[in-house]
Coordinates of C-alpha atoms and ligand atoms in Angstrom, one line a residue:
M1 CA -18.1 -34.1 -41.4
V2 CA -17.1 -30.7 -42.7
R3 CA -14.7 -28.2 -41.2
L4 CA -14.9 -24.6 -42.0
T5 CA -12.2 -22.3 -40.6
F6 CA -12.4 -18.4 -41.2
H7 CA -9.4 -16.8 -41.8
G8 CA -11.0 -13.7 -42.9
G9 CA -14.4 -11.9 -43.5
V10 CA -15.4 -12.4 -39.8
R11 CA -17.0 -8.8 -38.5
E12 CA -15.3 -7.1 -41.6
I13 CA -16.4 -6.2 -44.9
G14 CA -14.2 -8.2 -47.4
G15 CA -10.9 -10.1 -46.9
N16 CA -13.2 -13.4 -46.9
K17 CA -10.7 -16.5 -46.8
I18 CA -12.9 -19.6 -45.8
L19 CA -11.1 -22.9 -45.5
L20 CA -13.8 -25.7 -46.1
E21 CA -12.2 -29.4 -45.5
D22 CA -13.7 -33.0 -45.1
D23 CA -12.0 -36.4 -45.9
R24 CA -12.7 -35.7 -49.5
G25 CA -10.5 -32.5 -50.0
K26 CA -9.8 -29.1 -49.0
L27 CA -11.0 -25.8 -50.7
F28 CA -10.8 -22.1 -50.1
L29 CA -13.8 -19.9 -50.5
D30 CA -12.4 -16.7 -51.8
F31 CA -8.7 -15.5 -50.8
G32 CA -9.4 -11.8 -50.6
Y33 CA -7.6 -8.7 -49.6
P34 CA -8.6 -7.6 -46.1
Y35 CA -8.6 -3.7 -46.5
K36 CA -9.8 -3.0 -43.0
K37 CA -6.8 -4.9 -41.6
Y38 CA -4.4 -3.1 -43.7
R39 CA -5.6 0.3 -42.8
D40 CA -5.1 -0.7 -39.1
F41 CA -1.5 -0.6 -39.6
Y42 CA -0.6 1.0 -43.3
E43 CA -1.5 3.5 -45.5
E44 CA -0.2 4.9 -49.0
Y45 CA 3.1 5.8 -47.8
L46 CA 3.7 2.9 -45.2
K47 CA 3.2 -0.5 -46.7
P48 CA 4.4 -4.0 -46.1
R49 CA 8.0 -4.3 -47.8
P50 CA 7.9 -6.0 -51.1
G51 CA 11.6 -6.9 -50.3
A52 CA 10.6 -8.9 -47.0
G53 CA 8.5 -11.6 -49.0
L54 CA 5.8 -13.0 -46.5
L55 CA 7.2 -11.7 -43.3
D56 CA 5.6 -8.6 -42.9
L57 CA 2.0 -9.9 -43.6
L58 CA 2.3 -13.0 -41.6
V59 CA 3.7 -10.9 -38.6
M60 CA 1.2 -8.3 -38.8
G61 CA -1.7 -10.9 -39.1
L62 CA -2.8 -9.9 -42.7
L63 CA -2.0 -13.5 -44.0
P64 CA -3.2 -16.6 -41.8
K65 CA -0.4 -18.7 -40.8
L66 CA -0.7 -21.7 -43.2
E67 CA 2.6 -23.2 -44.2
G68 CA 2.5 -24.9 -47.3
V69 CA -0.1 -22.9 -49.2
Y70 CA 1.8 -19.8 -50.5
R71 CA 4.3 -19.2 -53.4
T72 CA 7.4 -20.6 -52.7
D73 CA 9.6 -17.8 -54.2
L74 CA 8.5 -15.7 -51.1
E75 CA 9.7 -17.7 -48.1
T76 CA 12.8 -19.1 -47.1
E77 CA 13.5 -22.3 -45.4
H78 CA 13.4 -20.6 -41.8
L79 CA 10.5 -18.3 -42.2
W80 CA 8.0 -20.7 -40.8
Q81 CA 10.2 -21.7 -37.7
R82 CA 9.0 -18.5 -36.1
F83 CA 5.4 -19.4 -36.6
R84 CA 5.2 -22.8 -35.7
R85 CA 4.2 -22.0 -32.1
A86 CA 1.8 -19.3 -32.9
K87 CA -1.8 -19.3 -32.6
N88 CA -3.8 -20.7 -35.6
Y89 CA -0.5 -21.9 -37.2
R90 CA -1.1 -25.1 -39.4
K91 CA 0.7 -26.9 -42.2
L92 CA -1.6 -27.3 -45.0
E93 CA -1.0 -29.5 -48.3
D94 CA -3.0 -30.7 -51.3
I95 CA -5.5 -27.8 -51.5
D96 CA -7.8 -28.6 -54.1
G97 CA -8.4 -25.2 -55.2
I98 CA -10.1 -21.8 -54.5
L99 CA -13.4 -21.2 -55.4
L100 CA -13.7 -17.5 -56.4
T101 CA -16.9 -15.5 -56.5
H102 CA -16.1 -12.4 -58.5
A103 CA -13.1 -10.0 -59.3
H104 CA -13.4 -7.5 -56.6
L105 CA -10.2 -7.4 -54.6
D106 CA -11.6 -7.9 -51.4
H107 CA -12.4 -11.4 -52.5
S108 CA -9.7 -12.1 -55.1
G109 CA -6.7 -10.0 -54.1
H110 CA -4.7 -12.0 -52.0
I111 CA -4.7 -15.3 -54.3
A112 CA -1.6 -13.4 -55.4
F113 CA 0.2 -15.0 -52.8
L114 CA -0.8 -18.5 -53.2
R115 CA 1.1 -21.1 -54.9
E116 CA 0.5 -20.9 -58.6
D117 CA -0.5 -24.4 -58.9
I118 CA -3.5 -24.2 -56.8
P119 CA -6.3 -23.7 -59.2
V120 CA -8.8 -21.1 -59.2
Y121 CA -12.2 -21.8 -60.0
A122 CA -14.3 -19.0 -61.5
T123 CA -16.8 -17.8 -64.3
A124 CA -15.1 -16.9 -67.5
T125 CA -16.0 -13.1 -66.7
T126 CA -14.6 -13.0 -63.3
A127 CA -11.2 -14.6 -64.8
F128 CA -11.1 -12.0 -67.5
I129 CA -11.7 -9.1 -65.6
A130 CA -9.1 -10.1 -63.2
K131 CA -6.7 -10.3 -65.9
A132 CA -7.8 -7.1 -67.8
V133 CA -7.3 -5.2 -64.2
Q134 CA -4.2 -6.9 -63.7
D135 CA -2.7 -6.1 -67.3
S136 CA -3.8 -2.5 -67.1
G137 CA -3.0 -2.0 -63.3
K138 CA -0.2 -0.7 -61.5
A139 CA 1.5 -4.2 -61.1
S140 CA 1.7 -3.9 -57.5
F141 CA 3.4 -7.0 -55.8
D142 CA 0.0 -8.1 -53.8
Q143 CA -2.5 -7.7 -56.8
Q144 CA -0.9 -10.3 -59.1
V145 CA -4.2 -12.6 -59.3
C146 CA -3.4 -14.1 -62.6
Y147 CA 0.4 -14.3 -63.3
F148 CA 3.7 -13.0 -61.4
A149 CA 7.2 -12.5 -62.0
P150 CA 8.6 -14.8 -59.5
R151 CA 11.1 -13.0 -56.8
I152 CA 14.6 -14.4 -55.9
E153 CA 16.1 -13.7 -52.4
E154 CA 19.6 -11.9 -53.2
C155 CA 21.9 -9.4 -51.7
A156 CA 22.4 -6.6 -53.9
E157 CA 25.9 -5.0 -54.3
G158 CA 27.3 -3.3 -51.3
L159 CA 24.6 -4.5 -49.0
K160 CA 25.0 -6.8 -46.1
Q161 CA 21.4 -8.0 -46.1
G162 CA 19.5 -9.8 -48.9
A163 CA 16.0 -9.1 -49.9
Y164 CA 13.4 -10.7 -52.1
V165 CA 13.9 -8.8 -55.6
A166 CA 12.2 -9.4 -59.0
S167 CA 14.0 -11.9 -61.2
S168 CA 14.1 -12.2 -64.8
A169 CA 12.9 -15.8 -64.9
G170 CA 9.7 -14.7 -66.8
D171 CA 6.1 -14.8 -65.6
R172 CA 4.4 -17.6 -63.5
Q173 CA 0.9 -18.2 -64.5
R174 CA -1.9 -19.6 -62.2
R175 CA -4.3 -22.1 -63.4
F176 CA -7.9 -20.9 -63.8
C177 CA -10.8 -23.6 -64.2
L178 CA -13.8 -22.0 -65.9
A179 CA -17.3 -22.5 -64.8
D180 CA -18.9 -21.6 -68.0
K181 CA -16.2 -22.6 -70.8
S182 CA -19.1 -22.7 -73.6
K183 CA -19.0 -18.8 -73.7
L184 CA -15.3 -18.5 -75.0
S185 CA -15.1 -17.4 -78.5
Q186 CA -12.0 -17.8 -80.3
G187 CA -11.1 -14.1 -79.9
A188 CA -11.4 -14.6 -76.2
E189 CA -9.1 -17.7 -76.0
K190 CA -6.4 -15.8 -77.6
F191 CA -6.8 -12.8 -75.3
W192 CA -6.3 -15.4 -72.4
E193 CA -3.5 -17.4 -74.0
K194 CA -1.4 -14.4 -75.8
A195 CA -2.6 -11.3 -73.7
T196 CA -0.6 -8.2 -74.1
G197 CA 3.1 -9.5 -74.6
R198 CA 4.4 -12.6 -73.1
K199 CA 1.8 -13.5 -70.8
K200 CA 0.8 -17.0 -71.8
L201 CA -2.0 -18.2 -69.5
A202 CA -3.4 -21.6 -68.7
W203 CA -7.1 -22.1 -68.2
Q204 CA -9.1 -25.4 -68.0
P205 CA -12.8 -26.2 -68.3
L206 CA -14.4 -26.9 -64.9
G207 CA -15.0 -30.6 -64.2
D208 CA -12.9 -31.9 -67.1
I209 CA -9.4 -31.8 -65.9
C210 CA -9.3 -29.9 -62.7
G211 CA -9.4 -32.9 -60.8
C212 CA -11.3 -31.3 -58.0
S213 CA -12.3 -33.9 -55.3
F214 CA -15.8 -32.1 -54.8
T215 CA -18.9 -32.0 -56.9
L216 CA -19.2 -28.3 -57.5
R217 CA -22.2 -26.0 -58.6
C218 CA -21.5 -22.7 -59.9
F219 CA -24.7 -20.3 -59.4
P220 CA -24.3 -16.8 -61.4
V221 CA -25.7 -14.1 -59.2
D222 CA -26.1 -10.2 -59.6
H223 CA -23.4 -7.9 -58.0
S224 CA -21.7 -4.8 -59.0
I225 CA -19.1 -6.5 -61.1
P226 CA -20.2 -9.0 -64.0
G227 CA -19.4 -12.5 -63.5
A228 CA -20.3 -12.5 -59.8
C229 CA -21.3 -16.1 -58.7
A230 CA -22.3 -18.4 -55.8
W231 CA -21.0 -21.8 -55.2
G232 CA -22.4 -25.1 -54.0
I233 CA -20.0 -27.8 -52.7
E234 CA -21.2 -31.2 -52.1
T235 CA -19.4 -32.5 -48.9
S236 CA -19.5 -35.5 -46.7
S237 CA -22.2 -33.5 -44.6
G238 CA -24.4 -32.4 -47.5
W239 CA -24.4 -29.1 -49.5
V240 CA -22.6 -26.4 -48.4
V241 CA -23.6 -22.8 -50.3
Y242 CA -21.4 -19.7 -50.3
S243 CA -23.2 -16.7 -51.5
G244 CA -20.2 -14.4 -52.1
D245 CA -21.8 -10.7 -52.7
L246 CA -25.3 -10.7 -54.3
R247 CA -28.1 -8.3 -54.6
L248 CA -31.6 -8.8 -55.8
H249 CA -32.5 -5.1 -56.9
G250 CA -30.1 -4.9 -60.0
R251 CA -30.5 -5.4 -63.6
Q252 CA -29.4 -9.0 -63.3
G253 CA -31.4 -9.7 -60.3
R254 CA -33.2 -12.6 -61.9
L255 CA -29.8 -14.5 -61.6
T256 CA -29.9 -14.4 -58.0
E257 CA -33.7 -15.3 -57.6
L258 CA -32.5 -18.6 -60.0
M259 CA -29.7 -19.1 -57.3
I260 CA -32.1 -19.1 -54.6
K261 CA -34.3 -21.6 -56.3
E262 CA -31.6 -23.8 -57.1
A263 CA -29.8 -23.7 -53.8
A264 CA -33.2 -24.4 -52.1
R265 CA -33.5 -27.5 -54.2
L266 CA -29.8 -28.7 -52.7
H267 CA -31.7 -28.6 -49.3
P268 CA -28.1 -27.2 -48.0
R269 CA -26.7 -28.6 -44.9
A270 CA -25.0 -24.8 -44.5
L271 CA -25.4 -21.6 -46.1
I272 CA -22.6 -18.8 -45.8
L273 CA -24.2 -15.7 -46.6
E274 CA -22.7 -12.1 -46.9
G275 CA -24.3 -9.4 -44.6
T276 CA -23.0 -6.1 -45.9
N277 CA -26.0 -3.9 -46.0
V278 CA -28.1 -5.8 -43.2
D279 CA -28.6 -2.2 -41.8
K280 CA -30.1 -1.0 -45.1
A281 CA -34.0 -0.9 -45.1
T282 CA -34.3 -0.3 -48.9
N283 CA -32.4 -0.3 -52.1
V284 CA -32.0 2.2 -55.0
S285 CA -32.4 0.7 -58.2
E286 CA -30.2 1.2 -61.4
Q287 CA -33.2 2.6 -63.2
E288 CA -33.5 5.2 -60.4
V289 CA -30.0 5.8 -60.6
Y290 CA -30.6 6.5 -64.6
E291 CA -33.5 8.7 -63.8
N292 CA -31.9 10.8 -61.0
A293 CA -28.7 11.2 -63.1
F294 CA -30.3 12.2 -66.2
K295 CA -32.3 15.1 -64.3
A296 CA -29.0 16.3 -62.6
I297 CA -27.3 16.3 -66.1
R298 CA -29.9 17.2 -68.4
Y299 CA -29.6 21.0 -68.2
A300 CA -26.4 21.1 -67.0
R301 CA -23.9 23.7 -68.8
G302 CA -20.4 23.2 -69.4
L303 CA -18.5 20.1 -68.4
V304 CA -19.9 17.2 -66.4
I305 CA -17.8 14.8 -64.4
A306 CA -19.4 11.7 -63.4
D307 CA -17.6 9.9 -60.4
F308 CA -18.5 6.1 -60.2
S309 CA -16.7 2.8 -60.3
P310 CA -16.2 1.8 -63.9
R311 CA -15.6 -1.9 -62.8
D312 CA -19.6 -1.6 -62.1
V313 CA -20.0 -1.9 -66.0
N314 CA -23.7 -1.6 -65.4
R315 CA -23.2 1.8 -64.0
L316 CA -21.0 2.8 -67.1
L317 CA -23.9 1.8 -69.2
T318 CA -26.2 3.8 -67.4
F319 CA -24.1 6.7 -67.6
L320 CA -23.7 5.9 -71.4
Q321 CA -27.5 6.0 -71.8
V322 CA -27.4 9.4 -70.0
A323 CA -24.8 10.5 -72.6
R324 CA -27.0 9.6 -75.2
D325 CA -30.1 11.1 -74.1
T326 CA -28.2 14.4 -73.1
K327 CA -26.3 14.5 -76.7
R328 CA -22.9 14.3 -75.1
K329 CA -20.0 11.6 -75.2
L330 CA -19.0 9.7 -72.3
A331 CA -15.2 10.0 -72.3
I332 CA -13.6 7.0 -70.3
L333 CA -10.1 6.4 -69.3
P334 CA -7.9 3.9 -71.3
R335 CA -7.9 1.2 -68.5
D336 CA -11.8 1.4 -68.8
A337 CA -11.9 1.0 -72.3
Y338 CA -9.6 -2.2 -72.0
L339 CA -12.2 -3.6 -69.5
L340 CA -14.6 -3.0 -72.1
K341 CA -12.8 -4.6 -74.8
T342 CA -12.3 -7.5 -72.8
M343 CA -15.6 -8.0 -71.4
R344 CA -16.9 -7.9 -75.1
L345 CA -15.0 -11.0 -75.9
L346 CA -17.4 -12.7 -73.4
E347 CA -20.5 -10.5 -73.5
P348 CA -21.4 -9.4 -77.1
E349 CA -23.9 -7.0 -75.6
I350 CA -21.5 -4.8 -74.4
P351 CA -20.9 -1.7 -76.5
D352 CA -18.1 -1.9 -79.4
L353 CA -15.9 1.2 -78.8
A354 CA -15.1 1.3 -82.5
A355 CA -18.7 1.6 -83.3
E356 CA -20.2 3.6 -80.4
E357 CA -20.3 7.2 -81.3
S358 CA -21.4 8.2 -77.9
L359 CA -18.0 6.8 -76.4
A360 CA -14.8 8.5 -76.3
I361 CA -11.6 7.7 -74.6
Y362 CA -9.7 10.5 -72.8
Q363 CA -5.9 10.3 -73.0
E364 CA -4.3 11.1 -69.8
T365 CA -0.9 12.8 -69.2
T366 CA 2.0 10.6 -68.6
A367 CA 5.8 10.9 -68.2
A368 CA 6.3 7.4 -69.7
R369 CA 8.7 7.1 -72.7
S370 CA 6.7 4.4 -74.2
P371 CA 3.2 3.2 -73.3
A372 CA 2.5 -0.4 -71.8
A373 CA 1.6 -2.8 -74.5
W374 CA -2.1 -3.1 -73.5
L375 CA -2.5 0.9 -73.4
R376 CA -0.7 0.8 -77.1
S377 CA -3.3 -1.7 -78.3
I378 CA -6.1 0.6 -77.1
Y379 CA -4.5 3.6 -78.7
E380 CA -4.1 1.6 -81.8
D381 CA -7.4 0.1 -81.8
Y382 CA -9.6 2.9 -81.1
S383 CA -7.4 5.8 -82.5
S384 CA -10.7 7.8 -83.8
R385 CA -12.1 7.7 -80.3
I386 CA -9.3 9.4 -78.5
V387 CA -9.8 12.7 -77.0
L388 CA -6.9 14.9 -75.3
A389 CA -7.4 17.2 -72.3
K390 CA -7.7 20.3 -75.1
D391 CA -10.5 18.6 -77.0
V392 CA -12.4 18.3 -73.9
G393 CA -11.5 21.7 -72.5
A394 CA -12.6 23.4 -75.9
N395 CA -15.9 21.6 -75.9
Q396 CA -17.0 21.2 -72.4
G397 CA -20.7 20.9 -73.0
D398 CA -20.1 17.9 -75.3
F399 CA -18.8 15.6 -72.6
I400 CA -19.3 13.6 -69.4
L401 CA -15.9 12.6 -68.2
S402 CA -15.9 9.4 -66.1
F403 CA -13.4 10.2 -63.5
S404 CA -12.9 9.5 -59.9
F405 CA -11.1 11.2 -57.0
W406 CA -8.0 9.7 -58.1
D407 CA -8.3 11.3 -61.8
L408 CA -8.7 14.9 -60.3
N409 CA -5.2 15.7 -60.9
E410 CA -5.9 15.9 -65.0
L411 CA -8.0 19.0 -64.1
P412 CA -5.3 21.5 -64.7
S413 CA -5.0 20.3 -68.2
I414 CA -8.6 20.6 -68.8
Q415 CA -9.4 24.1 -66.9
P416 CA -13.2 23.1 -66.4
R417 CA -15.2 26.4 -66.5
A418 CA -17.1 27.7 -63.4
G419 CA -20.2 26.1 -62.8
S420 CA -19.4 22.8 -64.3
L421 CA -21.1 19.8 -62.6
Y422 CA -19.7 16.8 -60.5
V423 CA -22.0 14.0 -60.2
F424 CA -21.3 11.6 -57.4
S425 CA -22.5 8.0 -58.0
S426 CA -20.7 5.7 -55.6
S427 CA -20.8 4.7 -52.0
E428 CA -20.2 7.3 -49.0
P429 CA -17.1 7.3 -46.9
H430 CA -16.7 4.2 -44.7
D431 CA -13.6 5.4 -42.6
E432 CA -11.3 8.2 -41.6
E433 CA -9.1 8.0 -44.5
Q434 CA -12.1 8.0 -47.0
E435 CA -13.3 11.1 -45.2
M436 CA -9.9 12.8 -45.7
D437 CA -10.2 12.0 -49.3
F438 CA -13.8 13.5 -49.3
W439 CA -12.5 17.0 -47.8
R440 CA -9.8 17.0 -50.6
L441 CA -12.3 16.3 -53.2
H442 CA -14.4 19.4 -51.8
H443 CA -11.3 21.6 -52.0
W444 CA -10.8 20.5 -55.7
L445 CA -14.5 21.3 -56.3
K446 CA -14.3 24.7 -54.5
H447 CA -10.9 25.4 -56.7
F448 CA -12.4 25.0 -60.0
Q449 CA -15.8 26.2 -58.9
L450 CA -17.6 23.3 -59.9
R451 CA -20.9 22.6 -58.6
A452 CA -21.4 19.1 -56.9
F453 CA -24.6 16.9 -57.0
G454 CA -25.1 13.7 -55.0
L455 CA -21.7 14.2 -53.1
P456 CA -21.7 13.5 -49.2
V457 CA -21.0 16.7 -47.2
E458 CA -20.0 16.8 -43.5
R459 CA -22.6 17.7 -40.9
N460 CA -21.9 17.5 -37.2
G461 CA -18.9 15.1 -37.8
K462 CA -21.1 12.8 -40.2
W463 CA -21.1 12.6 -43.9
E464 CA -24.3 12.4 -45.7
I465 CA -25.5 13.1 -49.1
P466 CA -28.3 16.1 -48.9
E467 CA -31.7 14.4 -48.9
E468 CA -32.8 16.1 -52.2
E469 CA -29.7 14.6 -54.0
R470 CA -30.0 10.7 -53.1
G471 CA -30.6 7.8 -55.5
L472 CA -27.6 8.2 -57.6
H473 CA -26.1 4.9 -56.3
A474 CA -27.4 1.3 -56.6
S475 CA -25.5 -1.0 -54.1
G476 CA -24.0 -4.1 -54.9
H477 CA -25.3 -5.6 -52.0
A478 CA -28.8 -6.5 -51.0
C479 CA -30.6 -4.8 -48.2
G480 CA -31.4 -6.6 -44.8
A481 CA -35.0 -7.6 -45.8
D482 CA -33.6 -9.2 -49.0
L483 CA -31.2 -10.9 -47.3
L484 CA -33.7 -12.5 -44.8
R485 CA -35.7 -13.7 -47.9
V486 CA -32.5 -15.5 -49.3
A487 CA -32.0 -17.2 -46.2
R488 CA -35.5 -18.1 -45.5
E489 CA -36.1 -19.3 -49.1
I490 CA -32.9 -21.3 -49.3
Q491 CA -33.7 -22.5 -45.7
P492 CA -30.5 -24.3 -44.9
E493 CA -30.2 -26.1 -41.7
V494 CA -27.1 -23.7 -40.6
L495 CA -26.9 -20.1 -41.7
I496 CA -23.3 -18.7 -41.2
P497 CA -22.9 -14.9 -41.8
V498 CA -19.8 -13.3 -43.2
H499 CA -18.7 -10.0 -45.0
S500 CA -20.6 -8.0 -42.4
E501 CA -19.8 -5.6 -39.5
K502 CA -23.2 -6.8 -37.8
P503 CA -23.5 -10.6 -38.2
E504 CA -26.0 -10.6 -35.2
Y505 CA -28.7 -9.2 -37.5
Y506 CA -29.4 -12.7 -38.6
V507 CA -29.6 -14.1 -35.2
D508 CA -32.2 -11.4 -34.1
N509 CA -34.2 -11.8 -37.3
L510 CA -34.1 -15.6 -38.1
G511 CA -35.4 -16.8 -34.8
D512 CA -38.7 -18.3 -36.0
S513 CA -37.3 -19.7 -39.3
G514 CA -35.9 -22.9 -38.0
I515 CA -32.7 -22.0 -39.4
N516 CA -29.8 -22.3 -36.8
V517 CA -27.6 -19.2 -37.1
V518 CA -23.9 -19.8 -36.0
L519 CA -21.3 -16.9 -35.7
P520 CA -18.0 -17.5 -36.9
T521 CA -15.0 -16.3 -34.9
E522 CA -11.7 -15.1 -36.7
G523 CA -9.4 -18.2 -37.1
G524 CA -11.9 -20.4 -35.5
T525 CA -13.3 -23.6 -37.0
L526 CA -16.7 -24.7 -37.3
E527 CA -17.7 -28.3 -37.5
I528 CA -20.9 -29.3 -39.3
Ligands
ZN1 ZN1 -18.0 -7.4 -54.0

């Protein structure tokens, strides 16, 4: 018998934390950051206290109450006493590993809190993206997926109460077991082992040394970030397949098709399937995004700003093609250049920044005395590609700037000309906080007299993209009909929907399929 306990991802898009256990061992399927649960209590200026270790997260229900799985530098001896009678408390030992499906933080973010000796199973691309994002990120306490500086409980001078403060003991590294080691070139191994500065990382190829108690299958799938995969786990009850996030309509859709075929061959006992876009009837393809973006930008005068997620490397490549075809340069931020450089170590088809004439790197205004090591490496390696705000400001018709809402504060340096174009190629707001950001974005555009294209506008309390400006975003998730096809073709005995606000969709639409749809509950266990 296999037991599946759902500590996240139930009636929630993201935050997947599924514990799989049988007499062979125990695995976590993803260990994600639950954005929605955080937003119920916290915002930008109200955060869990880093000095409180695990306390805030456990009390507020952001982390499951599982003693024994978390970093020991964040817990005192007494911490667990107050939770031992709490609902869903468990002491858990000997976790075989975490099967990570992809490097989006709503699947990977809370790995930061797990003991570093629990190995992470992932594709090489996922591991490398996770590291590039962490290297170039804000080093925030809860996004340390690949390595972390341990904290110690200490009483600062003059204070009566101790707190968890950063120690100088040097980084601790997480063990990664890669599902596709054959892809690793020498340069890639060097990046992984040496990285920027002192961060030496350990990795192990899957199946060799990891000592996992289960037989695992890793199936690459298509999603809005490279390296995504689904997992198959052979348990004492038969195969369990976990989809992660996927789509069929992207450039790599054939990967998902192949996964469906191979997963079907396993005759799985259970399929844990995402359901983000169950209420969407159709998909927009990346080719349509290209065509619509090209049409919008072709006759634009002045500066073009393109707002998309650069970790969606496919989208970046789409806008690079638009830049080439409109005789502009795509100017990306240094952290995106670092991501491309990292990805190229594994995927030679990723453009080489040094050779690609249509790419530029926009140097942001910073107040730091000396740039971080990763940033220095970008400025040194690609010095001929660097452009400054004044270069862009003086030649506005030559650029497509890859900026998001969070980068708008650069505009006072650039001074875009009135009538410049802001192309929005991302998803619509999902909650009130994001709606506020869209209000601010509209104010920025008005202030600089920029034209918007594809941007959601508010009408009668609903934010929607104007009819004639749609088709600029291909979602990372399959639409309802495609998801039903995934379920029917794999034909598991049991289907368990996760990562969805409307899991009933599968109950309503698979009645005649012979598949038993079972809805999980938060913190609840299903025995199969
Ligand atoms: Zn995702």
